[in-house]
Tab-separated table of C-alpha atoms in Angstrom:
chain	number	residue	atom	x	y	z
A	1367	MET	CA	234.451	73.424	78.012
A	1368	THR	CA	234.029	72.703	74.328
A	1369	SER	CA	231.697	74.494	71.950
A	1370	PHE	CA	230.379	72.684	68.908
A	1371	LEU	CA	229.990	75.060	65.982
A	1372	GLY	CA	229.173	74.663	62.304
A	1373	THR	CA	227.124	72.460	60.004
A	1374	TYR	CA	228.419	69.482	58.066
A	1375	THR	CA	226.781	66.975	55.759
A	1376	HIS	CA	227.891	63.367	56.110
A	1377	THR	CA	226.546	60.095	54.747
A	1378	LEU	CA	225.370	57.064	56.696
A	1379	ASP	CA	226.835	53.850	55.351
A	1380	ALA	CA	224.931	50.557	55.002
A	1381	LYS	CA	225.903	49.560	58.567
A	1382	GLY	CA	224.558	52.780	60.100
A	1383	ARG	CA	227.995	54.325	60.594
A	1384	LEU	CA	228.373	58.102	60.501
A	1385	SER	CA	231.609	60.097	60.347
A	1386	ILE	CA	231.988	62.680	63.079
A	1387	PRO	CA	233.703	65.909	61.996
A	1388	SER	CA	237.320	65.863	63.189
A	1389	LYS	CA	236.895	69.232	64.964
A	1390	PHE	CA	234.217	67.648	67.134
A	1391	ARG	CA	236.201	64.469	67.842
A	1392	LYS	CA	239.435	66.237	68.784
A	1393	ALA	CA	237.743	68.502	71.257
A	1394	THR	CA	235.955	65.879	73.288
A	1395	GLY	CA	237.338	62.366	73.274
A	1396	GLU	CA	236.236	59.032	71.941
A	1397	VAL	CA	233.095	58.108	73.910
A	1398	PHE	CA	229.805	60.004	73.647
A	1399	VAL	CA	226.158	59.615	74.638
A	1400	LEU	CA	223.642	59.517	71.799
A	1401	THR	CA	219.940	59.926	72.523
A	1402	LEU	CA	216.593	61.082	71.230
A	1403	GLY	CA	216.658	64.838	70.795
A	1404	LEU	CA	213.878	67.350	70.376
A	1405	ASP	CA	212.138	68.547	67.209
A	1406	GLY	CA	212.986	65.382	65.256
A	1407	CYS	CA	216.752	65.066	65.672
A	1408	LEU	CA	219.228	63.082	67.743
A	1409	PHE	CA	221.389	64.643	70.449
A	1410	PHE	CA	225.054	63.656	70.679
A	1411	TYR	CA	226.801	64.646	73.926
A	1412	PRO	CA	230.379	64.369	75.136
A	1413	GLN	CA	230.406	62.566	78.456
A	1414	ASP	CA	231.008	65.686	80.567
A	1415	GLU	CA	228.019	67.488	79.041
A	1416	TRP	CA	225.866	64.361	79.424
A	1417	ARG	CA	226.762	64.212	83.120
A	1418	ARG	CA	225.747	67.871	83.457
A	1419	LEU	CA	222.401	67.142	81.777
A	1420	GLU	CA	221.964	64.044	83.922
A	1421	GLY	CA	222.324	66.258	86.985
A	1422	LYS	CA	219.509	68.466	85.730
A	1423	LEU	CA	217.329	65.419	85.036
A	1424	ARG	CA	218.024	64.073	88.533
A	1425	SER	CA	216.919	67.393	90.042
A	1426	LEU	CA	213.475	67.199	88.432
A	1427	SER	CA	210.624	66.262	90.750
A	1428	PHE	CA	209.868	62.544	90.522
A	1429	THR	CA	206.285	63.332	91.528
A	1430	SER	CA	205.776	65.261	88.291
A	1431	GLY	CA	204.363	63.088	85.530
A	1432	LYS	CA	205.976	65.274	82.869
A	1433	SER	CA	209.364	64.955	84.548
A	1434	ARG	CA	209.088	61.177	84.774
A	1435	PHE	CA	207.952	60.892	81.169
A	1436	PHE	CA	210.700	63.124	79.785
A	1437	THR	CA	213.440	61.458	81.837
A	1438	ARG	CA	212.260	57.985	80.803
A	1439	GLU	CA	212.117	58.894	77.126
A	1440	MET	CA	215.532	60.504	77.066
A	1441	ALA	CA	217.308	57.942	79.259
A	1442	SER	CA	215.703	54.836	77.771
A	1443	ARG	CA	216.809	55.839	74.290
A	1444	ALA	CA	220.316	56.878	75.320
A	1445	CYS	CA	223.373	54.786	74.535
A	1446	GLU	CA	227.106	55.206	74.785
A	1447	VAL	CA	228.833	55.228	71.423
A	1448	SER	CA	232.547	55.108	70.694
A	1449	VAL	CA	234.328	56.710	67.807
A	1450	ASP	CA	236.191	54.072	65.788
A	1451	SER	CA	239.660	54.433	64.275
A	1452	HIS	CA	238.102	55.964	61.141
A	1453	GLY	CA	236.242	58.677	63.095
A	1454	ARG	CA	232.811	57.024	62.837
A	1455	ILE	CA	230.097	56.009	65.246
A	1456	VAL	CA	227.331	53.466	64.754
A	1457	ILE	CA	223.859	54.941	65.169
A	1458	PRO	CA	221.520	52.184	66.409
A	1459	GLN	CA	218.643	51.313	64.091
A	1460	ASN	CA	215.947	52.457	66.541
A	1461	LEU	CA	217.483	55.931	66.773
A	1462	ARG	CA	217.980	56.144	62.996
A	1463	GLU	CA	214.277	55.378	62.582
A	1464	LEU	CA	213.176	57.928	65.199
A	1465	ALA	CA	215.155	60.696	63.472
A	1466	ARG	CA	214.313	59.430	59.962
A	1467	LEU	CA	217.993	59.193	59.111
A	1468	GLN	CA	218.530	57.347	55.868
A	1469	LYS	CA	221.498	58.512	53.816
A	1470	ASP	CA	222.561	62.140	54.147
A	1471	VAL	CA	222.789	63.506	57.678
A	1472	LEU	CA	223.209	67.109	58.783
A	1473	VAL	CA	225.687	67.228	61.656
A	1474	ILE	CA	224.979	70.502	63.425
A	1475	GLY	CA	226.993	72.026	66.229
A	1476	ALA	CA	224.654	73.345	68.943
A	1477	ILE	CA	227.133	74.737	71.484
A	1478	GLU	CA	227.115	72.002	74.176
A	1479	ARG	CA	225.939	69.148	71.950
A	1480	VAL	CA	225.838	68.000	68.353
A	1481	GLU	CA	222.547	67.332	66.569
A	1482	PHE	CA	221.972	64.809	63.793
A	1483	TRP	CA	219.177	65.700	61.364
A	1484	ASP	CA	217.669	64.305	58.218
A	1485	PRO	CA	218.107	67.261	55.820
A	1486	GLU	CA	214.454	67.252	54.727
A	1487	GLN	CA	213.225	67.078	58.343
A	1488	TYR	CA	215.458	70.017	59.242
A	1489	ARG	CA	214.141	72.031	56.294
A	1490	LYS	CA	210.546	71.298	57.408
A	1491	TYR	CA	211.349	72.155	61.018
A	1492	LYS	CA	212.751	75.550	60.051
A	1493	GLU	CA	209.850	76.234	57.681
A	1494	GLU	CA	207.204	75.281	60.250
A	1495	PHE	CA	208.887	77.214	63.055
A	1496	GLY	CA	207.289	80.314	61.631
A	1497	LEU	CA	209.746	82.966	62.798
A	1498	SER	CA	212.922	84.252	61.221
A	1499	TYR	CA	216.299	84.192	62.917
A	1500	GLU	CA	215.969	87.932	63.525
A	1501	GLU	CA	212.452	87.650	64.984
A	1502	VAL	CA	213.582	84.990	67.428
A	1503	ALA	CA	216.620	87.068	68.411
A	1504	GLU	CA	214.376	90.026	69.211
A	1505	THR	CA	212.260	87.938	71.602
A	1506	LEU	CA	215.252	86.406	73.361
A	1507	TRP	CA	216.921	89.713	74.164
A	1508	GLU	CA	214.035	92.097	74.697
A	1509	ASN	CA	215.792	93.716	77.654
A	1510	PRO	CA	218.982	95.280	76.198
A	1511	THR	CA	220.823	95.056	79.540
A	1512	ASP	CA	220.193	91.301	79.734
A	1513	VAL	CA	222.652	89.497	77.503
A	1514	THR	CA	221.774	86.082	78.950
A	1515	GLY	CA	218.523	85.913	77.008
A	1516	ASN	CA	216.661	84.588	80.023
A	1517	GLY	CA	215.224	87.709	81.584
A	1518	GLY	CA	218.109	88.023	84.027
A	1519	GLU	CA	217.365	84.690	85.716
A	1520	GLU	CA	220.250	82.287	86.191
């Protein structure tokens, strides 16, 4: 299981190609799934992590309107992308527009996935979140014996 760590700044070229950090490429292979993320970014998954997420999506109740909506949005915007010989992927125009990606792109490791952010959108997201890193940490691990951060639930 690979963990994606770190933040990098890369530039989109005129054809919508983005370089993927070599640490990320080496750890996972050449084919990924790119889709609409949350909070204004794109999610970039190695195939094994995408399959794991797909399993969770499949387990959602199809009678739930929220489940159907979320699954449709995520799946309908998902596409397989391959890393070329120069370590780049092409981000489709519709996804670039959704994430407001224009030139500079923050490539952020988020443990099981990579996120692509417009730097200004990321700055706004963090500013509008309203809590500091420390304040969030305190709420996630309120019970000192629970290191999972989820109240002991698996």
